[in-house]
PDB file of C-alpha atoms in Angstrom:
ATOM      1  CA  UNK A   1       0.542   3.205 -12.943  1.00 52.00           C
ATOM      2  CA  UNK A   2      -1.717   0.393 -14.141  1.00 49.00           C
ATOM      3  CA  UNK A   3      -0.594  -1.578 -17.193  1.00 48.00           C
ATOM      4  CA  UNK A   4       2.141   0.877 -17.924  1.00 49.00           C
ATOM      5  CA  UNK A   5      -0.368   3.527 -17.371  1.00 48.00           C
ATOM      6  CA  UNK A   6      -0.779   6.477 -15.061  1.00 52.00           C
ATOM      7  CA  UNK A   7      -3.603   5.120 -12.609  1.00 56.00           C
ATOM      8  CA  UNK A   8      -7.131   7.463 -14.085  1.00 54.00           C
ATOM      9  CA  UNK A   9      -5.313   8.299 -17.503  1.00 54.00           C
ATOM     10  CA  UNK A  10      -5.963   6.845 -20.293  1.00 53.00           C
ATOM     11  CA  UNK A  11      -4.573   8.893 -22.871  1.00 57.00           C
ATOM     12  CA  UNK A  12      -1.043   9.099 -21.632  1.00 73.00           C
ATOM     13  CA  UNK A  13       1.754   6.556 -21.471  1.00 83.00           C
ATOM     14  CA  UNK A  14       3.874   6.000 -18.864  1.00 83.00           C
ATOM     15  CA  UNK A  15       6.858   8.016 -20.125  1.00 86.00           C
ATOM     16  CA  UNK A  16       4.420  10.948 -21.706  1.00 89.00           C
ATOM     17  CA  UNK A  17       3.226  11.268 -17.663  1.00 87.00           C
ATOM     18  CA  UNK A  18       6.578  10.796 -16.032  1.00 91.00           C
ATOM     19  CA  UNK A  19       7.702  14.010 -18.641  1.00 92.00           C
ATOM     20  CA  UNK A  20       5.158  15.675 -17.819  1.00 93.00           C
ATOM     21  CA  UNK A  21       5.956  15.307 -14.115  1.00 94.00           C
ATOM     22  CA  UNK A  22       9.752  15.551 -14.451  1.00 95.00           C
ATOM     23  CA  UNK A  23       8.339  19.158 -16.626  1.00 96.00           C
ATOM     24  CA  UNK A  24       6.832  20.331 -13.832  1.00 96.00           C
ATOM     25  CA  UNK A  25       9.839  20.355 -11.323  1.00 97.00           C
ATOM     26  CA  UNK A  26       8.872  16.898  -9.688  1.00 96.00           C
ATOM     27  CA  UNK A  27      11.750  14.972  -8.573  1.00 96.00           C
ATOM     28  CA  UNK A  28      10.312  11.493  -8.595  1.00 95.00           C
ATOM     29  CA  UNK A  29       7.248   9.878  -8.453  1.00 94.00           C
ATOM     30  CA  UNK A  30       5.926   6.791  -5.927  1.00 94.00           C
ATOM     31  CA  UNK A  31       4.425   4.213  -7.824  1.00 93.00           C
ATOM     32  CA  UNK A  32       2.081   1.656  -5.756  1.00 94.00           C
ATOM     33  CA  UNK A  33       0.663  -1.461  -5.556  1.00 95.00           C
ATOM     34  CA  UNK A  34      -2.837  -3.045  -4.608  1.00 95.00           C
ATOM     35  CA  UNK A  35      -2.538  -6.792  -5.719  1.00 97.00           C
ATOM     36  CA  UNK A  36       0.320  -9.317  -7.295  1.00 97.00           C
ATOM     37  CA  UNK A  37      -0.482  -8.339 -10.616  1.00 96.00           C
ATOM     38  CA  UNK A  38      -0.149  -4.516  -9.979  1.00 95.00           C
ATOM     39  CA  UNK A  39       3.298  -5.369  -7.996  1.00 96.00           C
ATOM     40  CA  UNK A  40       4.674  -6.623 -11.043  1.00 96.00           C
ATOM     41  CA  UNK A  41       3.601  -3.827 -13.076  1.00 92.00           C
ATOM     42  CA  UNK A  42       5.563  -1.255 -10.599  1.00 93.00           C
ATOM     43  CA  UNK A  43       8.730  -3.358 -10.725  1.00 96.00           C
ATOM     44  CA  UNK A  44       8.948  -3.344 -14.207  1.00 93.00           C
ATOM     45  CA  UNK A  45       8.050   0.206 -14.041  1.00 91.00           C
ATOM     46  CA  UNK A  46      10.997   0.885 -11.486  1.00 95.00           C
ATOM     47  CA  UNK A  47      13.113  -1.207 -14.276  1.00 95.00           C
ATOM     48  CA  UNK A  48      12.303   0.827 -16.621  1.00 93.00           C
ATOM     49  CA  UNK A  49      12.517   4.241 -15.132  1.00 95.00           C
ATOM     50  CA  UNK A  50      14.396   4.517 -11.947  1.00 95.00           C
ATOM     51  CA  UNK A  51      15.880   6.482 -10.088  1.00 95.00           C
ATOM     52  CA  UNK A  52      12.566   8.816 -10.928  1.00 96.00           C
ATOM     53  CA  UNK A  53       9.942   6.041 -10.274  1.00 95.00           C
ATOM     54  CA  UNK A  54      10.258   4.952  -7.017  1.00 96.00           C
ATOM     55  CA  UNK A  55       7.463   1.804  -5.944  1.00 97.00           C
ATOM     56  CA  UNK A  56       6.123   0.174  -2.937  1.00 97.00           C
ATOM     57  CA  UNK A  57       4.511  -3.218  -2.993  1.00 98.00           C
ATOM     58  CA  UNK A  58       1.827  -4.588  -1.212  1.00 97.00           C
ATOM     59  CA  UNK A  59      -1.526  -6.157  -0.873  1.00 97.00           C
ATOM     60  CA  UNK A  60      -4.626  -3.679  -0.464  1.00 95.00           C
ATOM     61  CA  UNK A  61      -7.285  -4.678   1.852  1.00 93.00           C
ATOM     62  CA  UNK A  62      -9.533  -5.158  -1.231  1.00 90.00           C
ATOM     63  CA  UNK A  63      -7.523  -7.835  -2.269  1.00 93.00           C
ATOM     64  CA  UNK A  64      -6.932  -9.518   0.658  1.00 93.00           C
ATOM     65  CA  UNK A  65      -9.729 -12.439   0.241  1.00 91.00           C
ATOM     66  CA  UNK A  66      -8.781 -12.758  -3.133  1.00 92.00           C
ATOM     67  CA  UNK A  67      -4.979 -13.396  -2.886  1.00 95.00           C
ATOM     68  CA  UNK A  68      -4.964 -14.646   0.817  1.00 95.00           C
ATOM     69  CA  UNK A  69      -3.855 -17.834  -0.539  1.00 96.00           C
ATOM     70  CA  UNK A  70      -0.454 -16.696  -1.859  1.00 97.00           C
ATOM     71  CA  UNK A  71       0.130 -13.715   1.020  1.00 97.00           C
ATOM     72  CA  UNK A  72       3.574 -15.707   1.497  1.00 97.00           C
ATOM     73  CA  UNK A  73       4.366 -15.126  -2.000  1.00 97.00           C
ATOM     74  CA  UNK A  74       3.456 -11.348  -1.491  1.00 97.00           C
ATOM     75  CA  UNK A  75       5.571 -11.301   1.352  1.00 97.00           C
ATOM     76  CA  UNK A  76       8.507 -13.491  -0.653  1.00 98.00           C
ATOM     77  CA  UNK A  77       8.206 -10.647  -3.184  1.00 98.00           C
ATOM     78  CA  UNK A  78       8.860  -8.055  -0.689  1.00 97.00           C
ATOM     79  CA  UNK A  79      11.530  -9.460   0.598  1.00 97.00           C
ATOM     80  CA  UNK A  80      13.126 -10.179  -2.812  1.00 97.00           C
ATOM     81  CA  UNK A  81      13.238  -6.698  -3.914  1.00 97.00           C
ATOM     82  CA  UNK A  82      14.083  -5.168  -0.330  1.00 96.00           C
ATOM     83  CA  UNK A  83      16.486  -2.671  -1.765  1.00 96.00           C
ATOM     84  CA  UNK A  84      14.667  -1.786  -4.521  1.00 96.00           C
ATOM     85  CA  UNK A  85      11.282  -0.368  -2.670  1.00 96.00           C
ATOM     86  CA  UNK A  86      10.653   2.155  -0.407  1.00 97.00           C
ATOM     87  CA  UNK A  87       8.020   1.087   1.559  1.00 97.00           C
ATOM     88  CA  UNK A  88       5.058  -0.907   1.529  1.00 97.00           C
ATOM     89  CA  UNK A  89       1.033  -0.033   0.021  1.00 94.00           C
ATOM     90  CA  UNK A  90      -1.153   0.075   0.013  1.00 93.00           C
ATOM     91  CA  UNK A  91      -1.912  -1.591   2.690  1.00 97.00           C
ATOM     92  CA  UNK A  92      -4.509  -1.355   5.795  1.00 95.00           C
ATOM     93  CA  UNK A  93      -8.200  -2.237   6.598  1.00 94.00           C
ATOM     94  CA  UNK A  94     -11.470  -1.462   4.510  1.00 92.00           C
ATOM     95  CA  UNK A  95     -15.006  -2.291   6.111  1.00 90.00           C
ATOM     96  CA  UNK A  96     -16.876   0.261   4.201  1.00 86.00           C
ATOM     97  CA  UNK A  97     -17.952  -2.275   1.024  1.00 74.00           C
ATOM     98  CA  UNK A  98     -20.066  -4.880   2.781  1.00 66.00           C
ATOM     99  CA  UNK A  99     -20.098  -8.343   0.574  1.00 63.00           C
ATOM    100  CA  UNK A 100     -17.436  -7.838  -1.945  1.00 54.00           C
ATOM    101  CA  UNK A 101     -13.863  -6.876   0.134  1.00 55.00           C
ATOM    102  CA  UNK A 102     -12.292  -9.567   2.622  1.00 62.00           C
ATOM    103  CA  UNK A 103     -13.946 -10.429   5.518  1.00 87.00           C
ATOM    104  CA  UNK A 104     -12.486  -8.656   8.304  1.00 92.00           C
ATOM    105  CA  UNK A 105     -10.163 -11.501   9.986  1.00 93.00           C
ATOM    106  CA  UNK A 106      -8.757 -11.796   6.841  1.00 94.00           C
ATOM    107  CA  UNK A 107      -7.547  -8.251   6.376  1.00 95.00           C
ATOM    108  CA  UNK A 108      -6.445  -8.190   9.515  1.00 97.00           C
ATOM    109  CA  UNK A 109      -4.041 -11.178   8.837  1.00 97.00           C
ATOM    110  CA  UNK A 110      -2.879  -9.754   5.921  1.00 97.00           C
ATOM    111  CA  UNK A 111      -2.143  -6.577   7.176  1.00 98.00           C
ATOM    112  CA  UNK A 112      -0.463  -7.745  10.209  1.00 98.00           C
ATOM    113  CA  UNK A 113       1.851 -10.196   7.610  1.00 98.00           C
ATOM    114  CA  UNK A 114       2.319  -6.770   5.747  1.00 98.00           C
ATOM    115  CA  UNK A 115       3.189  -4.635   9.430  1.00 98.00           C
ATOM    116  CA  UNK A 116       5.541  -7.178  10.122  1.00 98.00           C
ATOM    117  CA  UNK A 117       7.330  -7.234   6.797  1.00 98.00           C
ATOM    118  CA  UNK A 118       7.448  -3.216   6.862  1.00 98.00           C
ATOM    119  CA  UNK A 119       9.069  -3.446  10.752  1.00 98.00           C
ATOM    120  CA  UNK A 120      11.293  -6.475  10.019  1.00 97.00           C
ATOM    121  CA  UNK A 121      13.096  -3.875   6.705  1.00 96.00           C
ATOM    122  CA  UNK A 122      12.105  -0.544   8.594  1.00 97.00           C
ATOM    123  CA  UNK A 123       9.815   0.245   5.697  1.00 97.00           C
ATOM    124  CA  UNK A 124       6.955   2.796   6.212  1.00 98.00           C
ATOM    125  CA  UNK A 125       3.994   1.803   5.050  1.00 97.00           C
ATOM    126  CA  UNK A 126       1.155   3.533   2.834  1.00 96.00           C
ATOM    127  CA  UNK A 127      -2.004   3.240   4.929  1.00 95.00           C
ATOM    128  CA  UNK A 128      -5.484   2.540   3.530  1.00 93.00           C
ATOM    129  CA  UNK A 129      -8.285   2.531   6.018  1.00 91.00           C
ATOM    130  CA  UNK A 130     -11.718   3.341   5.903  1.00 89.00           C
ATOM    131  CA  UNK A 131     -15.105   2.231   8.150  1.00 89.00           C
ATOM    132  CA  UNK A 132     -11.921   0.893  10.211  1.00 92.00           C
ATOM    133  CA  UNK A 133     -10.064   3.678  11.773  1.00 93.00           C
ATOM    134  CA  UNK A 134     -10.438   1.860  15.317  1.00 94.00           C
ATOM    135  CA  UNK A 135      -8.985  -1.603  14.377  1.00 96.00           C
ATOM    136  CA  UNK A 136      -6.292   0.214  12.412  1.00 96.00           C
ATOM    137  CA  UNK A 137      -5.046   2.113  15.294  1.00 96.00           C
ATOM    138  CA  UNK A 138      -5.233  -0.613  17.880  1.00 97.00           C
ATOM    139  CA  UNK A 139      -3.040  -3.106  15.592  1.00 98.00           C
ATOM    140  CA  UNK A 140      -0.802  -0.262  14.971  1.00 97.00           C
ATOM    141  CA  UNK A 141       0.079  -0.376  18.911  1.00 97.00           C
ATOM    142  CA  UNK A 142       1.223  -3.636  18.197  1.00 98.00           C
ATOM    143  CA  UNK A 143       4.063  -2.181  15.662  1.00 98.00           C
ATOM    144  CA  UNK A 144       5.036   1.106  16.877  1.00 96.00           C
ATOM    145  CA  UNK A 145       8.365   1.372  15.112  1.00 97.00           C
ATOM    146  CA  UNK A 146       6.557   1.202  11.635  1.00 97.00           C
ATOM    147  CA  UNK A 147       5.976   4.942  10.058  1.00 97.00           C
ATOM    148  CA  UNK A 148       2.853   5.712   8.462  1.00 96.00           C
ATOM    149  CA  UNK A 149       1.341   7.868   6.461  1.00 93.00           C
ATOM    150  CA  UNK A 150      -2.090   7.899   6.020  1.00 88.00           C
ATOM    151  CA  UNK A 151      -3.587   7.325   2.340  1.00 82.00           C
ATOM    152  CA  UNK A 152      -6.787   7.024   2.841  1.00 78.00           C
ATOM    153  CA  UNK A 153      -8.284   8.114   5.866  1.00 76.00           C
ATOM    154  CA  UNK A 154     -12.192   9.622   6.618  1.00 77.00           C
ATOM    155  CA  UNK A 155     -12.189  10.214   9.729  1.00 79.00           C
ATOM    156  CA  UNK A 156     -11.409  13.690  11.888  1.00 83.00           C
ATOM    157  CA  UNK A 157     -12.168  12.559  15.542  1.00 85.00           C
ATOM    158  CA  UNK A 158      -9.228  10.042  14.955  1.00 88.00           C
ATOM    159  CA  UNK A 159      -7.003  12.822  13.495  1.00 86.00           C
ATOM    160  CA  UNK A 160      -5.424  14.082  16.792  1.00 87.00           C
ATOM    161  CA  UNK A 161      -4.589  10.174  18.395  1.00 89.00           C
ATOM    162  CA  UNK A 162      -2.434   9.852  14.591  1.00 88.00           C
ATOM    163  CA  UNK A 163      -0.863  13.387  15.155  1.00 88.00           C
ATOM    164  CA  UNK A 164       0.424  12.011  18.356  1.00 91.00           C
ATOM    165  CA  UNK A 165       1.733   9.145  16.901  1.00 91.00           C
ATOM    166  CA  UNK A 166       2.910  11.090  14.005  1.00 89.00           C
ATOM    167  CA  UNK A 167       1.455   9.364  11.139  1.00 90.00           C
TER     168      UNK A 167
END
């Protein structure tokens, strides 16, 4: 959801989309998060329509450079609203847009911040990574009791090394 709105819809509210899910036998739905405006929007969302709308916050690699400056208020936020999430996203590494995303340190800080947060409340975490698969996977040996699942991901020959780490 983005602005009360089903992320890609823009006919539908919120509640037409979460009846039309509930309609269709689903028995809740994840809502996620990219940047400290969209975290707000999913935990009014949750407000508003728990126990079906589940969320999970976090700060996307596309927003890293841009809200690097209050990560510890992401990660205050997190830890605020602990038992109200269930996990943390999206969150991960993105080298594939040249010029406009974080520079590549700076993801990498913020999604170690975000690793650490996820281990420290045994959250899983949502995983974004693309043009990155390598870094991903070698800062992921630095948390191996996080859980994964992988959100956006491009690239087969790293399928089998995420199988055996069951991501």
């Amino acid at each position: 959801f983005k602005e009360g709105k089903p992320e890609g819809s823009k006919d539908k509210s919120a509640a037409e989309m979460i009846a039309n899910a509930k309609k269709a036998g689903l028995s809740n739905v994840i809502n996620t998060a990219t940047n400290w405006m969209e975290n707000q929007t999913v935990l009014e969302n949750y407000k508003k329509y728990k126990p079906f709308v589940q969320i999970q916050l976090g700060l996307s690699p596309h927003n890293a450079a841009q809200e690097f400056n209050i990560l510890e208020k992401h990660l205050q936020l997190i830890e605020k609203h602990k038992n109200e999430i269930v996990g943390l996203g999206e969150i991960g590494l993105d080298y594939h847009h040249q010029g406009w995303e974080a520079d590549e340190e700076i993801q990498k800080k913020v999604f170690r911040a975000q690793l650490q947060a996820a281990e420290a409340s045994d959250f899983p975490v949502a995983l974004h990574t693309r043009k990155a698969e390598e870094d991903v996977l070698e800062i992921l040996k630095e948390f191996p009791s996080v859980r994964v699942q992988m959100h956006c991901f491009y690239v087969p020959k790293y399928l089998e090394e995420c199988l055996k780490r069951n991501y």
